[in-house]
XYZ file of N, CA and C in Angstrom:
192
model
N 36.758 -17.262 6.569
C 36.417 -18.331 5.622
C 35.180 -19.077 6.097
N 35.199 -19.502 7.362
C 34.053 -20.238 7.894
C 32.779 -19.407 7.898
N 32.913 -18.113 8.207
C 31.740 -17.231 8.238
C 31.175 -17.060 6.829
N 32.045 -16.918 5.840
C 31.578 -16.761 4.458
C 30.846 -18.013 3.983
N 31.392 -19.176 4.314
C 30.737 -20.430 3.925
C 29.386 -20.540 4.619
N 29.322 -20.153 5.896
C 28.068 -20.205 6.638
C 27.036 -19.255 6.028
N 27.473 -18.050 5.672
C 26.566 -17.071 5.065
C 26.044 -17.585 3.721
N 26.916 -18.214 2.953
C 26.493 -18.761 1.659
C 25.456 -19.864 1.877
N 25.693 -20.711 2.887
C 24.733 -21.766 3.208
C 23.391 -21.202 3.645
N 23.415 -20.118 4.416
C 22.163 -19.488 4.840
C 21.405 -18.928 3.648
N 22.136 -18.320 2.718
C 21.479 -17.775 1.526
C 20.832 -18.904 0.721
N 21.550 -20.016 0.587
C 21.019 -21.166 -0.146
C 19.767 -21.718 0.531
N 19.839 -21.865 1.852
C 18.683 -22.419 2.568
C 17.514 -21.448 2.513
N 17.781 -20.155 2.474
C 16.707 -19.174 2.337
C 15.988 -19.324 1.014
N 16.743 -19.540 -0.047
C 16.120 -19.765 -1.362
C 15.315 -21.057 -1.362
N 15.864 -22.082 -0.716
C 15.155 -23.370 -0.660
C 13.851 -23.224 0.120
N 13.891 -22.476 1.244
C 12.681 -22.246 2.025
C 11.643 -21.489 1.203
N 12.103 -20.487 0.456
C 11.192 -19.719 -0.384
C 10.572 -20.605 -1.454
N 11.374 -21.472 -2.046
C 10.849 -22.394 -3.065
C 9.848 -23.370 -2.451
N 10.142 -23.894 -1.262
C 9.214 -24.805 -0.585
C 7.914 -24.099 -0.249
N 8.031 -22.848 0.221
C 6.836 -22.095 0.577
C 5.985 -21.810 -0.661
N 6.647 -21.468 -1.770
C 5.913 -21.211 -3.015
C 5.205 -22.473 -3.492
N 5.892 -23.605 -3.416
C 5.278 -24.864 -3.845
C 4.085 -25.212 -2.954
N 4.223 -24.994 -1.660
C 3.111 -25.283 -0.741
C 1.937 -24.350 -1.003
N 2.225 -23.082 -1.294
C 1.150 -22.127 -1.570
C 0.393 -22.513 -2.835
N 1.134 -22.904 -3.867
C 0.492 -23.315 -5.130
C -0.344 -24.573 -4.895
N 0.208 -25.529 -4.142
C -0.532 -26.764 -3.854
C -1.797 -26.468 -3.054
N -1.667 -25.606 -2.047
C -2.833 -25.267 -1.232
C -3.891 -24.555 -2.069
N -3.456 -23.660 -2.959
C -4.413 -22.959 -3.828
C -5.139 -23.943 -4.741
N -4.401 -24.917 -5.278
C -5.032 -25.925 -6.135
C -6.023 -26.769 -5.337
N -5.658 -27.131 -4.109
C -6.557 -27.933 -3.281
C -7.814 -27.140 -2.936
N -7.647 -25.848 -2.602
C -8.819 -25.022 -2.314
C -9.713 -24.904 -3.545
N -9.112 -24.804 -4.724
C -9.899 -24.727 -5.957
C -10.663 -26.033 -6.199
N -10.072 -27.152 -5.807
C -10.713 -28.455 -6.018
C -11.719 -28.806 -4.926
N -11.786 -27.986 -3.877
C -12.666 -28.324 -2.756
C -14.133 -28.379 -3.156
N -14.513 -27.708 -4.239
C -15.907 -27.777 -4.695
C -16.248 -29.189 -5.155
N -15.238 -29.947 -5.587
C -15.475 -31.290 -6.121
C -15.213 -32.397 -5.118
N -14.511 -32.082 -4.040
C -14.232 -33.110 -3.034
C -14.848 -32.690 -1.709
N -14.966 -33.640 -0.803
C -15.624 -33.333 0.469
C -14.775 -32.376 1.303
N -15.435 -31.660 2.212
C -14.746 -30.668 3.039
C -13.695 -31.303 3.940
N -14.009 -32.461 4.518
C -13.047 -33.113 5.400
C -11.786 -33.520 4.646
N -11.966 -34.069 3.443
C -10.804 -34.486 2.665
C -9.962 -33.276 2.261
N -10.615 -32.188 1.884
C -9.893 -30.967 1.514
C -9.092 -30.402 2.669
N -9.711 -30.364 3.846
C -9.008 -29.851 5.026
C -7.816 -30.744 5.368
N -8.003 -32.062 5.278
C -6.912 -32.991 5.568
C -5.772 -32.823 4.564
N -6.109 -32.607 3.275
C -5.079 -32.429 2.248
C -4.287 -31.149 2.490
N -4.963 -30.058 2.836
C -4.265 -28.799 3.115
C -3.341 -28.975 4.320
N -3.830 -29.637 5.370
C -2.998 -29.885 6.545
C -1.781 -30.730 6.183
N -1.969 -31.748 5.339
C -0.861 -32.610 4.929
C 0.197 -31.862 4.148
N -0.235 -31.024 3.207
C 0.725 -30.239 2.411
C 1.518 -29.311 3.316
N 0.832 -28.658 4.259
C 1.516 -27.746 5.174
C 2.517 -28.495 6.052
N 2.112 -29.643 6.589
C 2.997 -30.418 7.467
C 4.230 -30.904 6.717
N 4.047 -31.423 5.510
C 5.185 -31.912 4.723
C 6.141 -30.771 4.396
N 5.592 -29.595 4.078
C 6.442 -28.448 3.760
C 7.265 -28.016 4.966
N 6.633 -27.941 6.124
C 7.355 -27.527 7.333
C 8.434 -28.541 7.674
N 8.131 -29.824 7.566
C 9.124 -30.857 7.868
C 10.291 -30.795 6.890
N 9.983 -30.589 5.596
C 11.062 -30.554 4.605
C 11.932 -29.302 4.785
N 11.356 -28.197 5.244
C 12.154 -26.996 5.479
C 13.006 -27.138 6.737
N 12.471 -27.814 7.756
C 13.177 -27.906 9.031
C 14.288 -28.957 9.016
N 14.198 -29.918 8.111
C 15.181 -31.002 8.081
C 16.530 -30.488 7.561
N 17.608 -30.698 8.289
C 18.914 -30.247 7.799
C 19.368 -31.055 6.588
N 20.018 -30.384 5.665
C 20.488 -31.050 4.443
C 22.009 -31.020 4.391
N 22.579 -32.041 3.769
C 24.026 -32.063 3.559
C 24.369 -31.175 2.377
N 25.490 -30.479 2.471
C 25.908 -29.583 1.382
C 26.656 -30.378 0.338
């Protein structure tokens, strides 16, 4: 029983990680597309921020 619940939780977290990664990829692509209109430093900082927030949100444990 405990193993099945754990496996189900892993599957759920895997989907959540995939969704977070997809959202970060789309955000990064949009930021790269906008880099022609904004300064290089601001674009690099925005990409770093999106990546950091995504990694933190994936690593943070969630209550079921």
